[in-house]
Amino acid sequence: MYIDFPNISPIAFSIGPFNLRWYALAYLMGILSAWFLTNKNIKRYNLNISNIMLDDLVFYVTLGIILGGRLGYVLFYGNSYFFKNPLQIFAIWRGGMSFHGGIIGVILSLYIFSFKYKTPFFKITDLVSLYVPIGIFLGRLANFINGELWGRVTDVAWAVKFPAGGYLPRHPSQIYEALSEGLFMFIILNILWRYEYIRKHHGIISAMFLIIYTISRMCMELFREPDEHIGFLFAEITMGQLLSAPLLIFGTIILFRAIKKQV
């Protein structure tokens, strides 16, 4: 028993020769939504961030996502392909982005931003962390629509038979990740943000983002099929789990230091 994969075109819409794919639309809508909500947040809580700073912040974050996400994919998941075909590194329209690479890119870009504007680093990362889950949610939905990054073989009633996943039904792990790493984390972080104590202790939101994401990702990897060209690294540990582990360590350290007002 399984659910037939909904045959949705990977192209959201076309205007003449221009095709906008769902994955690109997910990135675009995630960034625009975060921009809009961050602006409302700044005004609501008088965070002393000007419109110029906000526009600059969006630019830095977007640059970090694209450069970090692509380079992370090349280094973590690209195997030897990109070393043999270096020009393909720039072919981002063909897909291939890494969340872990993206988060490294965003952290570096936010460090530069905070230095430029002489603003506390964790004040900025807290603000950005609130709305990153929107992008994760939309991105995982786009993965599902594209029929990629599917789950392991299963016989659960909601299993999906993916066109590229063979003849056996699989976990719709993209939906699991959209709900856990996206929607659930968005709700929790924004509930925490309502408390003045947490807003004033810069770093708590950032730490909780890292902790919740890591726990969610490592659990969801149990349902997700490992990348075919990588497989399990050792003892059924996937690349996603291995890359997530350091985030949990850093998140825990940041959390304890933030509570003690040391960040």
Tab-separated table of C-alpha atoms in Angstrom:
chain	number	residue	atom	x	y	z
A	1	MET	CA	0.000	0.000	0.000
A	2	TYR	CA	1.397	3.372	-0.995
A	3	ILE	CA	0.552	6.827	-2.325
A	4	ASP	CA	1.290	7.618	-5.964
A	5	PHE	CA	3.752	10.448	-6.353
A	6	PRO	CA	1.944	13.609	-7.477
A	7	ASN	CA	3.234	14.391	-10.949
A	8	ILE	CA	4.055	18.075	-10.450
A	9	SER	CA	6.305	19.839	-12.934
A	10	PRO	CA	9.604	21.031	-11.373
A	11	ILE	CA	8.945	24.341	-13.159
A	12	ALA	CA	6.610	26.594	-11.176
A	13	PHE	CA	5.822	28.859	-14.114
A	14	SER	CA	7.306	30.128	-17.356
A	15	ILE	CA	7.436	33.553	-18.967
A	16	GLY	CA	8.653	33.150	-22.533
A	17	PRO	CA	12.035	31.394	-22.420
A	18	PHE	CA	12.368	32.052	-18.677
A	19	ASN	CA	11.540	29.125	-16.393
A	20	LEU	CA	11.245	29.558	-12.636
A	21	ARG	CA	11.690	26.259	-10.812
A	22	TRP	CA	10.077	25.430	-7.487
A	23	TYR	CA	13.471	25.140	-5.804
A	24	ALA	CA	14.496	28.641	-6.896
A	25	LEU	CA	11.056	29.933	-5.908
A	26	ALA	CA	11.495	28.386	-2.460
A	27	TYR	CA	14.747	30.296	-1.971
A	28	LEU	CA	13.186	33.520	-3.248
A	29	MET	CA	10.052	33.264	-1.116
A	30	GLY	CA	12.070	32.245	1.946
A	31	ILE	CA	14.327	35.298	1.658
A	32	LEU	CA	11.478	37.725	0.951
A	33	SER	CA	9.350	36.334	3.814
A	34	ALA	CA	12.286	36.592	6.224
A	35	TRP	CA	12.968	40.150	5.039
A	36	PHE	CA	9.349	41.193	5.638
A	37	LEU	CA	9.018	39.515	9.042
A	38	THR	CA	12.401	40.759	10.266
A	39	ASN	CA	11.392	44.312	9.417
A	40	LYS	CA	8.198	43.917	11.461
A	41	ASN	CA	10.192	42.411	14.320
A	42	ILE	CA	12.669	45.296	14.371
A	43	LYS	CA	9.875	47.845	14.624
A	44	ARG	CA	7.870	45.900	17.189
A	45	TYR	CA	10.767	45.467	19.615
A	46	ASN	CA	12.708	48.661	18.793
A	47	LEU	CA	15.869	46.752	17.915
A	48	ASN	CA	17.747	49.827	16.677
A	49	ILE	CA	18.418	48.477	13.197
A	50	SER	CA	17.891	50.945	10.340
A	51	ASN	CA	16.296	50.122	7.006
A	52	ILE	CA	19.689	50.457	5.330
A	53	MET	CA	21.180	47.973	7.785
A	54	LEU	CA	18.314	45.561	7.185
A	55	ASP	CA	18.716	45.743	3.407
A	56	ASP	CA	22.438	45.151	3.831
A	57	LEU	CA	21.737	42.256	6.195
A	58	VAL	CA	19.509	40.551	3.628
A	59	PHE	CA	22.242	40.937	1.011
A	60	TYR	CA	24.901	39.434	3.296
A	61	VAL	CA	22.670	36.518	4.274
A	62	THR	CA	21.695	35.792	0.666
A	63	LEU	CA	25.345	35.849	-0.397
A	64	GLY	CA	26.261	33.523	2.465
A	65	ILE	CA	23.488	31.082	1.570
A	66	ILE	CA	24.410	30.878	-2.112
A	67	LEU	CA	28.205	30.789	-1.816
A	68	GLY	CA	28.320	28.670	1.332
A	69	GLY	CA	25.574	26.317	0.201
A	70	ARG	CA	27.184	25.664	-3.157
A	71	LEU	CA	30.759	25.303	-1.904
A	72	GLY	CA	29.523	23.097	0.928
A	73	TYR	CA	27.825	20.794	-1.566
A	74	VAL	CA	30.976	20.622	-3.680
A	75	LEU	CA	33.164	19.777	-0.675
A	76	PHE	CA	30.801	17.528	1.301
A	77	TYR	CA	28.768	15.786	-1.389
A	78	GLY	CA	30.477	16.420	-4.716
A	79	ASN	CA	32.881	13.502	-4.545
A	80	SER	CA	35.541	13.866	-7.270
A	81	TYR	CA	33.146	15.105	-9.956
A	82	PHE	CA	33.773	18.818	-9.409
A	83	PHE	CA	37.532	18.360	-9.237
A	84	LYS	CA	37.366	16.831	-12.698
A	85	ASN	CA	34.825	19.413	-13.908
A	86	PRO	CA	35.640	22.632	-11.979
A	87	LEU	CA	33.489	24.871	-14.170
A	88	GLN	CA	30.415	22.919	-13.014
A	89	ILE	CA	30.901	24.437	-9.565
A	90	PHE	CA	29.255	27.589	-10.900
A	91	ALA	CA	26.304	25.739	-12.502
A	92	ILE	CA	24.009	26.240	-9.511
A	93	TRP	CA	20.936	26.138	-11.775
A	94	ARG	CA	21.523	22.400	-12.070
A	95	GLY	CA	20.994	21.949	-8.341
A	96	GLY	CA	23.261	20.959	-5.517
A	97	MET	CA	23.190	23.010	-2.309
A	98	SER	CA	24.247	21.999	1.192
A	99	PHE	CA	22.509	23.292	4.308
A	100	HIS	CA	25.656	22.857	6.390
A	101	GLY	CA	27.698	24.766	3.837
A	102	GLY	CA	24.995	27.423	3.756
A	103	ILE	CA	25.015	27.880	7.512
A	104	ILE	CA	28.813	28.265	7.514
A	105	GLY	CA	28.498	30.850	4.754
A	106	VAL	CA	25.793	32.757	6.634
A	107	ILE	CA	27.777	32.727	9.903
A	108	LEU	CA	30.821	34.179	8.133
A	109	SER	CA	28.734	36.803	6.348
A	110	LEU	CA	27.013	37.807	9.611
A	111	TYR	CA	30.367	38.114	11.348
A	112	ILE	CA	31.477	40.551	8.636
A	113	PHE	CA	28.158	42.393	8.901
A	114	SER	CA	28.367	42.736	12.700
A	115	PHE	CA	31.961	43.975	12.438
A	116	LYS	CA	31.006	46.506	9.767
A	117	TYR	CA	28.122	47.951	11.782
A	118	LYS	CA	29.691	47.377	15.221
A	119	THR	CA	26.638	45.388	16.300
A	120	PRO	CA	26.744	42.408	18.703
A	121	PHE	CA	27.206	39.272	16.596
A	122	PHE	CA	24.689	37.140	18.488
A	123	LYS	CA	22.096	39.915	18.386
A	124	ILE	CA	22.149	39.595	14.602
A	125	THR	CA	22.312	35.775	14.496
A	126	ASP	CA	19.312	35.589	16.842
A	127	LEU	CA	17.284	37.791	14.522
A	128	VAL	CA	18.248	35.781	11.442
A	129	SER	CA	17.699	32.411	13.157
A	130	LEU	CA	14.030	33.214	13.745
A	131	TYR	CA	13.171	33.027	10.057
A	132	VAL	CA	15.672	30.582	8.560
A	133	PRO	CA	13.139	27.767	9.245
A	134	ILE	CA	10.842	29.326	6.628
A	135	GLY	CA	13.468	28.721	3.967
A	136	ILE	CA	14.078	25.187	5.238
A	137	PHE	CA	10.347	24.431	5.141
A	138	LEU	CA	9.902	25.704	1.585
A	139	GLY	CA	13.129	24.104	0.402
A	140	ARG	CA	12.116	20.652	1.636
A	141	LEU	CA	8.714	20.999	-0.015
A	142	ALA	CA	10.539	21.827	-3.253
A	143	ASN	CA	12.676	18.692	-2.769
A	144	PHE	CA	9.468	16.667	-2.555
A	145	ILE	CA	8.011	18.276	-5.666
A	146	ASN	CA	11.253	17.526	-7.523
A	147	GLY	CA	11.073	13.901	-6.373
A	148	GLU	CA	14.583	14.068	-4.891
A	149	LEU	CA	16.200	13.285	-1.528
A	150	TRP	CA	13.530	10.665	-0.874
A	151	GLY	CA	13.386	8.374	2.138
A	152	ARG	CA	14.174	4.760	2.792
A	153	VAL	CA	11.965	1.881	1.718
A	154	THR	CA	8.975	1.371	4.002
A	155	ASP	CA	5.502	-0.152	4.196
A	156	VAL	CA	3.785	2.637	6.161
A	157	ALA	CA	0.373	3.674	4.846
A	158	TRP	CA	1.632	7.094	3.712
A	159	ALA	CA	4.651	5.737	1.811
A	160	VAL	CA	5.242	7.316	-1.588
A	161	LYS	CA	6.509	5.640	-4.746
A	162	PHE	CA	8.962	8.152	-6.209
A	163	PRO	CA	9.657	7.951	-9.960
A	164	ALA	CA	13.440	7.958	-9.417
A	165	GLY	CA	13.294	5.876	-6.247
A	166	GLY	CA	12.800	2.477	-7.795
A	167	TYR	CA	9.733	0.260	-7.671
A	168	LEU	CA	9.415	0.184	-3.841
A	169	PRO	CA	7.502	2.790	-1.799
A	170	ARG	CA	9.536	5.075	0.440
A	171	HIS	CA	9.228	7.468	3.366
A	172	PRO	CA	8.379	11.001	2.182
A	173	SER	CA	11.319	12.197	4.296
A	174	GLN	CA	11.266	15.615	2.633
A	175	ILE	CA	7.885	16.251	4.282
A	176	TYR	CA	9.185	14.988	7.624
A	177	GLU	CA	12.071	17.443	7.412
A	178	ALA	CA	9.845	20.310	6.287
A	179	LEU	CA	7.676	19.829	9.369
A	180	SER	CA	10.417	19.171	11.943
A	181	GLU	CA	13.307	21.369	10.767
A	182	GLY	CA	10.992	23.985	9.307
A	183	LEU	CA	7.531	24.464	10.783
A	184	PHE	CA	8.169	23.018	14.262
A	185	MET	CA	11.411	24.957	14.737
A	186	PHE	CA	9.822	28.179	13.467
A	187	ILE	CA	7.026	27.894	16.038
A	188	ILE	CA	9.338	27.081	18.961
A	189	LEU	CA	11.854	29.842	18.221
A	190	ASN	CA	9.187	32.495	17.776
A	191	ILE	CA	7.472	31.484	21.017
A	192	LEU	CA	10.782	31.779	22.863
A	193	TRP	CA	11.421	35.169	21.249
A	194	ARG	CA	8.363	36.613	22.978
A	195	TYR	CA	10.139	36.459	26.337
A	196	GLU	CA	12.139	39.586	27.125
A	197	TYR	CA	14.735	37.582	29.062
A	198	ILE	CA	15.557	35.564	25.954
A	199	ARG	CA	15.636	38.590	23.653
A	200	LYS	CA	18.088	40.356	25.964
A	201	HIS	CA	20.362	37.343	26.379
A	202	HIS	CA	21.842	37.357	22.905
A	203	GLY	CA	22.707	33.885	21.717
A	204	ILE	CA	19.878	31.844	23.234
A	205	ILE	CA	17.799	31.865	20.039
A	206	SER	CA	20.863	31.073	17.927
A	207	ALA	CA	21.772	28.205	20.238
A	208	MET	CA	18.259	26.783	20.216
A	209	PHE	CA	18.238	26.973	16.427
A	210	LEU	CA	21.404	24.867	16.253
A	211	ILE	CA	20.187	22.398	18.881
A	212	ILE	CA	16.689	21.901	17.456
A	213	TYR	CA	17.956	21.635	13.907
A	214	THR	CA	20.616	19.090	14.819
A	215	ILE	CA	18.262	16.855	16.788
A	216	SER	CA	15.621	17.064	14.055
A	217	ARG	CA	18.081	16.424	11.225
A	218	MET	CA	19.787	13.493	12.926
A	219	CYS	CA	16.417	11.883	13.630
A	220	MET	CA	15.076	12.509	10.120
A	221	GLU	CA	18.221	10.977	8.612
A	222	LEU	CA	16.979	7.668	10.024
A	223	PHE	CA	14.154	7.825	7.468
A	224	ARG	CA	16.096	9.401	4.596
A	225	GLU	CA	17.964	7.367	1.997
A	226	PRO	CA	21.696	8.215	2.075
A	227	ASP	CA	23.134	9.845	-1.041
A	228	GLU	CA	23.761	7.086	-3.571
A	229	HIS	CA	27.339	8.126	-4.349
A	230	ILE	CA	28.240	8.381	-0.645
A	231	GLY	CA	26.078	5.863	1.214
A	232	PHE	CA	26.680	5.265	4.922
A	233	LEU	CA	29.990	6.584	6.201
A	234	PHE	CA	30.354	4.072	9.053
A	235	ALA	CA	28.037	2.185	11.419
A	236	GLU	CA	25.025	3.437	9.395
A	237	ILE	CA	25.976	7.056	10.064
A	238	THR	CA	25.129	9.392	7.178
A	239	MET	CA	26.965	12.470	5.984
A	240	GLY	CA	24.050	14.620	7.192
A	241	GLN	CA	24.345	13.225	10.716
A	242	LEU	CA	28.113	13.626	10.793
A	243	LEU	CA	27.955	17.257	9.651
A	244	SER	CA	25.173	18.034	12.130
A	245	ALA	CA	26.966	16.726	15.218
A	246	PRO	CA	29.291	19.761	15.628
A	247	LEU	CA	26.275	22.082	15.481
A	248	LEU	CA	24.866	20.415	18.592
A	249	ILE	CA	28.149	20.925	20.450
A	250	PHE	CA	28.427	24.581	19.427
A	251	GLY	CA	24.747	25.192	20.188
A	252	THR	CA	25.078	23.778	23.697
A	253	ILE	CA	28.179	25.873	24.432
A	254	ILE	CA	26.536	29.054	23.122
A	255	LEU	CA	23.398	28.357	25.169
A	256	PHE	CA	25.245	28.001	28.468
A	257	ARG	CA	27.390	31.060	27.790
A	258	ALA	CA	24.357	33.117	26.781
A	259	ILE	CA	22.507	32.240	29.967
A	260	LYS	CA	25.563	33.335	31.938
A	261	LYS	CA	25.602	36.602	29.952
A	262	GLN	CA	29.018	35.884	28.503
A	263	VAL	CA	28.025	36.426	24.878
